[in-house]
Amino acid sequence: MKALVYQGPGTKSWMEVPNPVIKQPTDVVVKMMATTICGTDLHILAGDLPEVEAGRILGHEGVGVITEVGSAVTQLKVGDRVILSCVSSCGRCANCRTGLYSHCLDPEGTPGIGWIFGYMIDGTQAEYVRVPFAENSVYVMPKGMSDREGMLLSDILPTGFEIGVQYGRVQPGDVVAVIGAGPVGLSAVVTSRLYGPSRVISIDLDEGRLKRAMSFGATDTVNSGDADWMQQVLALTDGAGVDVAIEAVGQAQTFTMATQIVRPGGSVANIGVHGNPVELALNELWIKNIDVSMGLVNTNTLGMLLKLVAEHQLLVDGFVTHEFAFDQMIEAYDTFAHASLHDALKVLIS
Amino acid sequence: MKALVYQGPGTKSWMEVPNPVIKQPTDVVVKMMATTICGTDLHILAGDLPEVEAGRILGHEGVGVITEVGSAVTQLKVGDRVILSCVSSCGRCANCRTGLYSHCLDPEGTPGIGWIFGYMIDGTQAEYVRVPFAENSVYVMPKGMSDREGMLLSDILPTGFEIGVQYGRVQPGDVVAVIGAGPVGLSAVVTSRLYGPSRVISIDLDEGRLKRAMSFGATDTVNSGDADWMQQVLALTDGAGVDVAIEAVGQAQTFTMATQIVRPGGSVANIGVHGNPVELALNELWIKNIDVSMGLVNTNTLGMLLKLVAEHQLLVDGFVTHEFAFDQMIEAYDTFAHASLHDALKVLIS
Amino acid sequence: MKALVYQGPGTKSWMEVPNPVIKQPTDVVVKMMATTICGTDLHILAGDLPEVEAGRILGHEGVGVITEVGSAVTQLKVGDRVILSCVSSCGRCANCRTGLYSHCLDPEGTPGIGWIFGYMIDGTQAEYVRVPFAENSVYVMPKGMSDREGMLLSDILPTGFEIGVQYGRVQPGDVVAVIGAGPVGLSAVVTSRLYGPSRVISIDLDEGRLKRAMSFGATDTVNSGDADWMQQVLALTDGAGVDVAIEAVGQAQTFTMATQIVRPGGSVANIGVHGNPVELALNELWIKNIDVSMGLVNTNTLGMLLKLVAEHQLLVDGFVTHEFAFDQMIEAYDTFAHASLHDALKVLIS
Amino acid sequence: MKALVYQGPGTKSWMEVPNPVIKQPTDVVVKMMATTICGTDLHILAGDLPEVEAGRILGHEGVGVITEVGSAVTQLKVGDRVILSCVSSCGRCANCRTGLYSHCLDPEGTPGIGWIFGYMIDGTQAEYVRVPFAENSVYVMPKGMSDREGMLLSDILPTGFEIGVQYGRVQPGDVVAVIGAGPVGLSAVVTSRLYGPSRVISIDLDEGRLKRAMSFGATDTVNSGDADWMQQVLALTDGAGVDVAIEAVGQAQTFTMATQIVRPGGSVANIGVHGNPVELALNELWIKNIDVSMGLVNTNTLGMLLKLVAEHQLLVDGFVTHEFAFDQMIEAYDTFAHASLHDALKVLIS
């Protein structure tokens, strides 16, 4: 089969590799119908995650059709159209039993991290993929759901919802601010509406992205390049700050912005992947009764979000901005790597 | 001033009575701009609540303008446009401190029940009303909110939300069924959308009401007069039942219906006012891991719902079906008492 | 091997049967070190559950040592000392993923019920037992934990905690009443202390049981045979009723008692197995803002309770009142069937 | 009357001042029976809070007897023995209605902070004190409760419980670590037991304090001066870290320690008052699914904790280490200011 193979820092190939086979009784093999590219894939290619070995097939998102099942698999069968979770979950360790799939204690790679696809084991940017712990890690797609919709459920929708909206404890009536209007930030915007906010403020430096945020359910936008951006945000609240500030960028500055606009008693939810420590102004914040959360997605809400997408209760139409065939994989990478140039959100490779 | 006075079972008058005055330092007096009629008012008139004394001014809903404030009132002032909660809350007893305003321990009437307007003290179907514990029991209306919108916040929207949706623990992705499509049932339909359900099924015997339910946010309707109504409901779920069944009628039969359509692990929320005991099939239900809730509204979410109405985040346009002037009070009662004849939901008296 | 076999209503034998073998890749076989008898076993013997077939080995509680593992089992090994959950959980269906193991959708017996041991498949009153879905259904015992302690974790401790204490939403400072001082009622007493109640009132007709309840952590006792039992209970509260009333008997009368002593805003948690419908006084209760829960144990807290037993943080010493060897199984049944005659709680068969 | 008056940085006097009088209808005047000194008082004296004016009577803890009530006070009366909350709550602003008394929007001092006693208005280290918003800010003591017990409820017990235990989300079975074994840290130790932890680890540099922590309910102690302190802590868990790490010191180093010992999925609760920003290692922590909380006490659990103290369900005997008379106030300050020299926790001034 063909797959996108990491060849060491800076190098990748769309090349012929052996087909995957069942290794464990709980595995399935899936023929991929659609996959996509994530910012993390770019980090791996840049050499930022040296634990990834050359020869690794990248990718941790996608949908496909089961072509083979292991001997212990009873709830899935050949021919099932499934969504692959970006996190692999054994379903039986202490962490998985409480829904903390992100820290599965029995993975096939880095101990204690459930994200292994395209990282510790071969991933989804390929014609076929072996899926470990399949019955806990894939979800059957209902009839009528498109690959384009299903693919969003592998990672970005659950990430925005779980790490942004749920960890941020959004409640009906809340004013929510989401810093960063990329795919994950917009996922937080879309899914924040599941808890009935009174306002959802999208904050970004890019006017194009801000405009687009309105079609994903934002009620207001603020350009953080404006000198008075903070005053603009506070003016959209009762003056005391937002109830929930969601960080979806991953930089020290945007994290600090989130802590500055949150009201006493409110929450800061960090989704961003950070490369450096940040300064936390505990001298000012200790008295504010706030909560700061962070984490890797569990995808323990994937099945629930799938129902909402199937019932057309989520605004997910605008995420895919570009489409490619599998053998245009390199071209898809080029487009995604220069997302702002191409005004790209997610690329669909099918 | 003029007011609607209960004169004993079966008799009421729109008549001249003395204006109310401040009695306690925490009182305010409000000039009513709009009020409405509730099914409970009809019960009082029928003599079903014999504890209500002849001479009582009825009504527990409405909006108005403050004309006088007591000496301990500091957060409200003359001229404020306010919504009156149907429940009076002292704000300082053990129950009020936990938000259980419905069971305020320091009311001016029946000990331990926060609903006193138009019941134990004079109510809101009048040109002026004295409001006890004003700072804990009225809410300032934002500019731009209409009397028609504000009036819905006195009772029916909080009742549907708190006793139906919150007690029923609606969560994103849930399938919710609401039995009864009258004003309170429709309030539950409207406000259930604040928790992102995948489906909201309205169940009633009246096709006209069912049709209307769709405009309040129901995704599906089932006529409970159909022999196979239960199969119709189950067909809208995965076959195991609804996640939350809300009863908004107040009869033994509709309560039983709710317990029959709920899934294992689900919730039954009773909003209806019942006149008789019901049979609970614990022999079948003990193993189903369900939860049955019930209660009188606290209006502790009134302030939050007010923000959502102000931001046009709730579908509240269709509740008022008929309008009257204050001196048409008797005519308004006639219309509301024959609601199905007039296809009436709420009547606005302003 | 020897096992206790149900031979049809009224008849049982301790007899030679074939040893169990691995049937599924996710099975293990366990050599039982200790088991016990539950009231449900007596019901099956009486013929009350006609779905149980003659030839079935009874029992759903116990501890043992793994002697064989299926090909998909990776987290358990031969020689592990384990506690068997009374509920079998596939760990991958929609219900198991949310901790609702009691309603596992993929059991080997009655669809949708996780309790199958000694009911739909052969049980634990035997020298060996096949355990399906082993990695989701057994828990490794820490060194130093006795069989006597471990056995309590199969059913009664999780049942009292999950269905009584957690479903009843016990919170710090609460006054908790537990009606019934048998093994499950006492489990609710013991585990209610995990949420810091201010009082735990044990209610029963038997003075001997009430006296014993004090050593399990009750702070007060009330004999429900007293004419003024309800006044005695209310006198232990602020007069408004208990915060949480736990029913651990399974009769209409005791269920009604629970609804009579609960305060406005409080909870009734039904643990009892009921054979008949009950009357629920919704005409009085609708206004009380209470919550009525019920259910079959999930044992999703078994691992957590195990840690507390291992750290000696639960008062579990007094549960086992009588001990027998495996070949005294019939004698053990005789003692347990006449529990009050022998002042018996749980019998240990080892 | 006599009172302890702040005279500017470094200077204080126990001197004659005018008796306080009722200013608002919701005030009461209390004759103090007992008070105590808090670390914050020392900070004010050191000049660290320049917003405190010279002439201010210090102190925000204590118990006393009501000698006068305002015209709007109906639930309290002259002669009531009461505990004063360190936080004043109007009971009617948006924050107070949700229990966020720490950020009362209608205080008599710094807008938006409920702590005003001994800070923005005269405090409790005096023979008499005026108490604003009395019915929301004092709690009647039950008969049999001593001044010594009651005084602990003004601040330290609610602080340890709300900001440490509740914000830290302690659950049954958890391993809890409390860094710092001073009065507030020990309050967290004592009250953490209300949620049934499996272990409570007290961490401090002082062996004497650690020894004392065991009598407050710690199950284990670790001296943070040991080079391998972190290994010692991890050895008391399953190796992955503690479920909840509570910081009760207020230094960057101890905050960092808390983030280092918490398990994936766990919580860090900061109680300490910090004078400087801290570094948060988001580069390592973003993937750990942890939660960091902080805040000023609300005392919204004071009434609940009072019930537990009254029922002797909390280990509070050891907090008062030294006793003084009111006219020994200066001596009491000397002892408390050199707490470690005198092995002092709380001083009782009565």
Short mmCIF file of C-alpha atoms in Angstrom, two decimals, chain C residues 2-335:
data_model
loop_
_atom_site.label_atom_id
_atom_site.label_comp_id
_atom_site.label_asym_id
_atom_site.label_seq_id
_atom_site.Cartn_x
_atom_site.Cartn_y
_atom_site.Cartn_z
CA LYS C 2 -17.83 -29.63 43.40
CA ALA C 3 -20.46 -26.90 43.07
CA LEU C 4 -23.82 -25.79 44.48
CA VAL C 5 -26.34 -26.60 41.73
CA TYR C 6 -29.90 -25.35 41.49
CA GLN C 7 -32.16 -28.30 40.70
CA GLY C 8 -35.43 -26.48 40.23
CA PRO C 9 -37.66 -24.70 42.77
CA GLY C 10 -36.89 -25.78 46.31
CA THR C 11 -34.02 -28.10 45.43
CA LYS C 12 -30.25 -27.66 45.43
CA SER C 13 -27.22 -30.02 45.56
CA TRP C 14 -23.54 -29.73 46.43
CA MET C 15 -22.39 -32.07 43.71
CA GLU C 16 -19.67 -33.06 41.26
CA VAL C 17 -19.79 -31.16 37.95
CA PRO C 18 -17.31 -30.68 35.07
CA ASN C 19 -14.61 -28.05 35.52
CA PRO C 20 -15.19 -24.83 33.60
CA VAL C 21 -13.01 -24.01 30.59
CA ILE C 22 -12.07 -20.88 28.66
CA LYS C 23 -14.71 -20.13 26.01
CA GLN C 24 -13.81 -16.64 24.84
CA PRO C 25 -10.41 -14.94 24.39
CA THR C 26 -11.37 -12.47 27.13
CA ASP C 27 -12.21 -15.17 29.75
CA VAL C 28 -10.23 -16.34 32.75
CA VAL C 29 -10.82 -19.33 35.02
CA VAL C 30 -10.59 -18.75 38.76
CA LYS C 31 -10.12 -21.24 41.57
CA MET C 32 -12.41 -19.91 44.29
CA MET C 33 -10.87 -19.23 47.70
CA ALA C 34 -13.99 -17.82 49.32
CA THR C 35 -17.60 -17.20 48.41
CA THR C 36 -20.81 -16.29 50.19
CA ILE C 37 -24.60 -16.38 49.87
CA CYS C 38 -26.91 -13.50 48.97
CA GLY C 39 -30.65 -13.07 49.52
CA THR C 40 -31.05 -13.32 45.75
CA ASP C 41 -29.78 -16.90 45.87
CA LEU C 42 -32.65 -17.73 48.21
CA HIS C 43 -35.11 -16.11 45.82
CA ILE C 44 -33.80 -18.23 42.94
CA LEU C 45 -34.10 -21.37 45.05
CA ALA C 46 -37.67 -20.43 45.94
CA GLY C 47 -38.45 -20.34 42.22
CA ASP C 48 -39.09 -16.56 42.21
CA LEU C 49 -36.88 -16.09 39.13
CA PRO C 50 -38.25 -18.69 36.72
CA GLU C 51 -35.80 -17.64 34.02
CA VAL C 52 -33.05 -19.47 35.95
CA GLU C 53 -32.64 -22.96 34.54
CA ALA C 54 -32.22 -26.11 36.56
CA GLY C 55 -28.56 -27.15 36.50
CA ARG C 56 -27.30 -23.63 37.08
CA ILE C 57 -24.44 -23.18 39.59
CA LEU C 58 -25.47 -20.36 41.94
CA GLY C 59 -23.52 -17.49 43.52
CA HIS C 60 -22.19 -14.13 42.32
CA GLU C 61 -19.72 -13.11 45.02
CA GLY C 62 -16.25 -14.25 45.95
CA VAL C 63 -12.48 -14.16 45.64
CA GLY C 64 -10.06 -16.61 44.10
CA VAL C 65 -6.86 -17.28 42.18
CA ILE C 66 -6.58 -17.20 38.39
CA THR C 67 -5.64 -20.59 36.95
CA GLU C 68 -6.05 -19.93 33.23
CA VAL C 69 -6.32 -16.86 30.95
CA GLY C 70 -7.77 -16.36 27.46
CA SER C 71 -5.68 -15.27 24.49
CA ALA C 72 -6.79 -11.62 24.63
CA VAL C 73 -6.03 -11.21 28.32
CA THR C 74 -2.92 -9.10 28.85
CA GLN C 75 -3.40 -7.31 32.15
CA LEU C 76 -4.07 -10.39 34.31
CA LYS C 77 -2.01 -13.53 34.76
CA VAL C 78 -2.19 -16.99 36.27
CA GLY C 79 -1.67 -16.77 40.01
CA ASP C 80 -3.31 -13.35 40.48
CA ARG C 81 -5.55 -13.23 43.55
CA VAL C 82 -8.71 -11.47 42.41
CA ILE C 83 -12.08 -10.22 43.58
CA LEU C 84 -14.97 -11.09 41.24
CA SER C 85 -17.51 -8.39 40.57
CA CYS C 86 -21.11 -9.59 40.79
CA VAL C 87 -21.69 -7.67 37.56
CA SER C 88 -19.98 -8.67 34.30
CA SER C 89 -18.98 -5.77 32.08
CA CYS C 90 -17.80 -5.94 28.47
CA GLY C 91 -16.10 -2.56 28.92
CA ARG C 92 -16.81 -1.42 25.38
CA CYS C 93 -20.56 -0.99 24.85
CA ALA C 94 -22.13 2.47 25.19
CA ASN C 95 -23.36 1.72 28.71
CA CYS C 96 -20.07 0.27 29.99
CA ARG C 97 -18.17 3.28 28.61
CA THR C 98 -20.20 5.49 30.92
CA GLY C 99 -19.86 3.24 33.96
CA LEU C 100 -23.38 1.81 33.70
CA TYR C 101 -22.05 -1.75 33.95
CA SER C 102 -25.37 -2.90 35.40
CA HIS C 103 -26.84 -2.51 31.93
CA CYS C 104 -24.00 -3.91 29.82
CA LEU C 105 -25.38 -4.34 26.33
CA ASP C 106 -23.17 -7.29 25.46
CA PRO C 107 -23.60 -9.86 28.22
CA GLU C 108 -23.69 -13.61 27.80
CA GLY C 109 -27.21 -13.81 29.15
CA THR C 110 -30.21 -11.57 29.62
CA PRO C 111 -29.62 -8.76 27.12
CA GLY C 112 -28.93 -5.50 28.84
CA ILE C 113 -28.30 -6.75 32.37
CA GLY C 114 -24.75 -7.10 33.64
CA TRP C 115 -25.63 -9.46 36.47
CA ILE C 116 -25.28 -12.92 34.95
CA PHE C 117 -23.23 -15.00 37.48
CA GLY C 118 -25.37 -17.64 39.18
CA TYR C 119 -28.26 -16.44 37.07
CA MET C 120 -27.64 -16.72 33.31
CA ILE C 121 -24.23 -18.41 33.54
CA ASP C 122 -22.66 -20.62 36.19
CA GLY C 123 -21.69 -18.81 39.35
CA THR C 124 -19.22 -18.65 42.20
CA GLN C 125 -20.46 -21.23 44.72
CA ALA C 126 -18.08 -23.69 43.19
CA GLU C 127 -14.44 -24.72 43.30
CA TYR C 128 -13.76 -23.11 39.92
CA VAL C 129 -15.56 -20.51 37.84
CA ARG C 130 -15.22 -19.17 34.31
CA VAL C 131 -15.22 -15.36 34.34
CA PRO C 132 -16.24 -13.59 31.12
CA PHE C 133 -14.88 -10.14 30.21
CA ALA C 134 -12.32 -10.80 32.91
CA GLU C 135 -10.20 -7.68 32.57
CA ASN C 136 -13.25 -5.50 33.12
CA SER C 137 -14.83 -7.70 35.77
CA VAL C 138 -12.16 -8.78 38.27
CA TYR C 139 -9.86 -6.73 40.49
CA VAL C 140 -6.43 -7.82 41.73
CA MET C 141 -6.26 -7.95 45.53
CA PRO C 142 -3.39 -6.13 47.18
CA LYS C 143 -1.10 -8.08 49.47
CA GLY C 144 -2.38 -8.14 52.99
CA MET C 145 -6.06 -8.05 52.13
CA SER C 146 -7.92 -11.06 53.49
CA ASP C 147 -10.46 -13.16 51.56
CA ARG C 148 -12.99 -12.10 54.16
CA GLU C 149 -12.46 -8.45 53.31
CA GLY C 150 -12.20 -8.97 49.58
CA MET C 151 -15.46 -10.89 49.37
CA LEU C 152 -17.40 -7.88 50.66
CA LEU C 153 -16.33 -5.95 47.59
CA SER C 154 -18.06 -8.29 45.11
CA ASP C 155 -21.48 -6.90 45.83
CA ILE C 156 -22.61 -5.52 49.17
CA LEU C 157 -20.15 -2.68 49.73
CA PRO C 158 -20.51 -1.28 46.19
CA THR C 159 -24.28 -1.75 46.38
CA GLY C 160 -24.62 0.21 49.61
CA PHE C 161 -22.26 2.90 48.35
CA GLU C 162 -23.39 3.35 44.75
CA ILE C 163 -27.15 2.80 45.00
CA GLY C 164 -27.56 4.15 48.52
CA VAL C 165 -24.91 6.77 49.19
CA GLN C 166 -23.98 8.07 45.73
CA TYR C 167 -27.45 7.90 44.17
CA GLY C 168 -28.70 9.50 47.40
CA ARG C 169 -26.13 12.30 46.87
CA VAL C 170 -24.87 12.28 50.47
CA GLN C 171 -22.85 15.44 51.12
CA PRO C 172 -20.73 16.59 54.06
CA GLY C 173 -22.88 17.66 56.98
CA ASP C 174 -25.94 15.66 55.90
CA VAL C 175 -28.24 13.75 58.21
CA VAL C 176 -28.64 10.32 56.61
CA ALA C 177 -31.24 7.72 57.55
CA VAL C 178 -30.84 4.09 56.50
CA ILE C 179 -33.97 1.95 56.75
CA GLY C 180 -33.03 -1.69 57.25
CA ALA C 181 -29.95 -2.94 59.10
CA GLY C 182 -29.19 -6.09 57.12
CA PRO C 183 -25.92 -6.55 55.19
CA VAL C 184 -26.77 -4.03 52.46
CA GLY C 185 -28.25 -1.46 54.84
CA LEU C 186 -25.14 -1.70 57.01
CA SER C 187 -23.00 -1.30 53.88
CA ALA C 188 -24.83 1.96 53.26
CA VAL C 189 -24.18 2.99 56.87
CA VAL C 190 -20.47 2.18 56.63
CA THR C 191 -19.92 3.84 53.27
CA SER C 192 -22.09 6.90 53.97
CA ARG C 193 -19.25 8.00 56.23
CA LEU C 194 -17.12 8.55 53.12
CA TYR C 195 -19.04 11.78 52.53
CA GLY C 196 -18.76 13.21 56.04
CA PRO C 197 -22.37 13.13 57.33
CA SER C 198 -23.21 14.86 60.59
CA ARG C 199 -25.51 11.98 61.63
CA VAL C 200 -26.26 8.49 60.33
CA ILE C 201 -29.52 7.09 61.71
CA SER C 202 -30.09 3.34 61.45
CA ILE C 203 -33.78 2.35 61.44
CA ASP C 204 -34.93 -1.25 61.93
CA LEU C 205 -37.42 -3.34 63.88
CA ASP C 206 -34.74 -5.51 65.50
CA GLU C 207 -32.98 -4.11 68.55
CA GLY C 208 -30.07 -6.49 68.09
CA ARG C 209 -29.45 -5.23 64.58
CA LEU C 210 -29.77 -1.63 65.72
CA LYS C 211 -27.20 -2.18 68.42
CA ARG C 212 -24.86 -3.70 65.85
CA ALA C 213 -25.42 -0.74 63.50
CA MET C 214 -23.63 1.52 65.97
CA SER C 215 -20.41 -0.46 65.47
CA PHE C 216 -20.72 0.09 61.71
CA GLY C 217 -20.75 3.86 62.11
CA ALA C 218 -24.37 4.80 62.85
CA THR C 219 -24.57 7.74 65.24
CA ASP C 220 -28.19 7.09 66.25
CA THR C 221 -30.79 4.36 66.01
CA VAL C 222 -34.59 4.34 65.86
CA ASN C 223 -36.81 1.30 66.24
CA SER C 224 -39.45 1.53 63.53
CA GLY C 225 -41.78 -0.57 65.66
CA ASP C 226 -42.21 2.38 67.99
CA ALA C 227 -45.44 4.31 67.44
CA ASP C 228 -43.50 7.58 67.42
CA TRP C 229 -40.62 6.39 65.25
CA MET C 230 -41.07 9.27 62.82
CA GLN C 231 -40.99 11.88 65.58
CA GLN C 232 -37.81 10.26 66.88
CA VAL C 233 -36.21 10.62 63.46
CA LEU C 234 -37.32 14.23 63.00
CA ALA C 235 -36.01 15.07 66.47
CA LEU C 236 -32.54 14.10 65.23
CA THR C 237 -32.81 16.68 62.44
CA ASP C 238 -33.63 20.38 62.48
CA GLY C 239 -37.26 19.31 62.34
CA ALA C 240 -37.62 19.40 58.57
CA GLY C 241 -36.47 15.85 57.88
CA VAL C 242 -33.35 13.98 56.88
CA ASP C 243 -31.23 15.04 53.92
CA VAL C 244 -31.01 11.52 52.54
CA ALA C 245 -33.30 8.54 53.24
CA ILE C 246 -31.94 5.19 52.08
CA GLU C 247 -34.33 2.25 51.71
CA ALA C 248 -32.60 -1.12 52.14
CA VAL C 249 -35.48 -3.52 52.70
CA GLY C 250 -37.57 -3.77 49.52
CA GLN C 251 -41.13 -3.38 50.80
CA ALA C 252 -43.81 -0.82 49.99
CA GLN C 253 -44.05 0.22 53.63
CA THR C 254 -40.36 0.96 54.06
CA PHE C 255 -40.28 2.85 50.77
CA THR C 256 -43.15 5.02 51.97
CA MET C 257 -41.34 5.60 55.28
CA ALA C 258 -38.38 6.96 53.33
CA THR C 259 -40.56 9.46 51.47
CA GLN C 260 -42.11 10.59 54.74
CA ILE C 261 -38.90 11.49 56.56
CA VAL C 262 -37.03 13.26 53.76
CA ARG C 263 -36.67 17.04 53.92
CA PRO C 264 -37.61 19.45 51.14
CA GLY C 265 -34.70 19.39 48.74
CA GLY C 266 -33.57 15.95 49.96
CA SER C 267 -33.13 12.55 48.35
CA VAL C 268 -34.67 9.09 48.67
CA ALA C 269 -32.38 6.27 47.49
CA ASN C 270 -34.05 2.93 47.03
CA ILE C 271 -31.70 -0.07 47.23
CA GLY C 272 -34.32 -2.71 48.03
CA VAL C 273 -35.49 -5.27 45.47
CA HIS C 274 -39.25 -4.86 45.18
CA GLY C 275 -41.78 -7.51 44.19
CA ASN C 276 -44.73 -5.15 43.85
CA PRO C 277 -45.56 -1.62 42.75
CA VAL C 278 -45.68 1.05 45.46
CA GLU C 279 -47.86 4.10 45.94
CA LEU C 280 -46.02 7.40 45.54
CA ALA C 281 -47.85 10.33 47.16
CA LEU C 282 -47.10 12.78 44.34
CA ASN C 283 -50.01 14.93 45.56
CA GLU C 284 -47.94 15.73 48.65
CA LEU C 285 -44.45 15.24 47.28
CA TRP C 286 -44.56 17.17 43.98
CA ILE C 287 -43.91 20.41 45.87
CA LYS C 288 -41.09 19.03 48.04
CA ASN C 289 -38.23 19.20 45.51
CA ILE C 290 -37.09 15.68 46.26
CA ASP C 291 -35.39 13.08 44.17
CA VAL C 292 -36.10 9.33 44.17
CA SER C 293 -33.39 7.00 42.82
CA MET C 294 -33.10 3.24 42.39
CA GLY C 295 -30.94 0.70 40.62
CA LEU C 296 -28.75 -2.36 40.33
CA VAL C 297 -25.13 -1.96 41.42
CA ASN C 298 -22.58 -1.12 38.71
CA THR C 299 -19.51 -1.98 40.83
CA ASN C 300 -17.80 0.90 39.06
CA THR C 301 -16.55 1.98 42.49
CA LEU C 302 -15.17 -1.45 43.38
CA GLY C 303 -11.58 -0.43 42.63
CA MET C 304 -11.91 2.70 44.73
CA LEU C 305 -13.52 0.91 47.69
CA LEU C 306 -10.79 -1.70 47.45
CA LYS C 307 -8.20 1.00 48.12
CA LEU C 308 -10.11 2.16 51.18
CA VAL C 309 -10.46 -1.38 52.55
CA ALA C 310 -6.74 -1.96 51.93
CA GLU C 311 -5.92 1.22 53.85
CA HIS C 312 -8.30 0.26 56.68
CA GLN C 313 -10.45 3.32 56.10
CA LEU C 314 -13.78 1.46 56.21
CA LEU C 315 -15.41 -0.33 59.16
CA VAL C 316 -15.81 -3.75 57.57
CA ASP C 317 -14.77 -6.09 60.36
CA GLY C 318 -18.22 -7.09 61.56
CA PHE C 319 -19.90 -8.30 58.38
CA VAL C 320 -18.88 -11.96 58.52
CA THR C 321 -20.69 -13.62 61.40
CA HIS C 322 -20.33 -17.29 60.43
CA GLU C 323 -17.65 -19.35 58.65
CA PHE C 324 -17.91 -22.60 56.75
CA ALA C 325 -15.78 -24.83 54.54
CA PHE C 326 -16.77 -25.38 50.90
CA ASP C 327 -18.11 -28.85 51.68
CA GLN C 328 -20.36 -27.32 54.35
CA MET C 329 -22.18 -25.33 51.64
CA ILE C 330 -25.60 -26.79 52.50
CA GLU C 331 -25.10 -25.98 56.18
CA ALA C 332 -24.08 -22.45 55.23
CA TYR C 333 -27.34 -22.09 53.29
CA ASP C 334 -29.32 -23.31 56.29
CA THR C 335 -27.70 -20.70 58.52
#
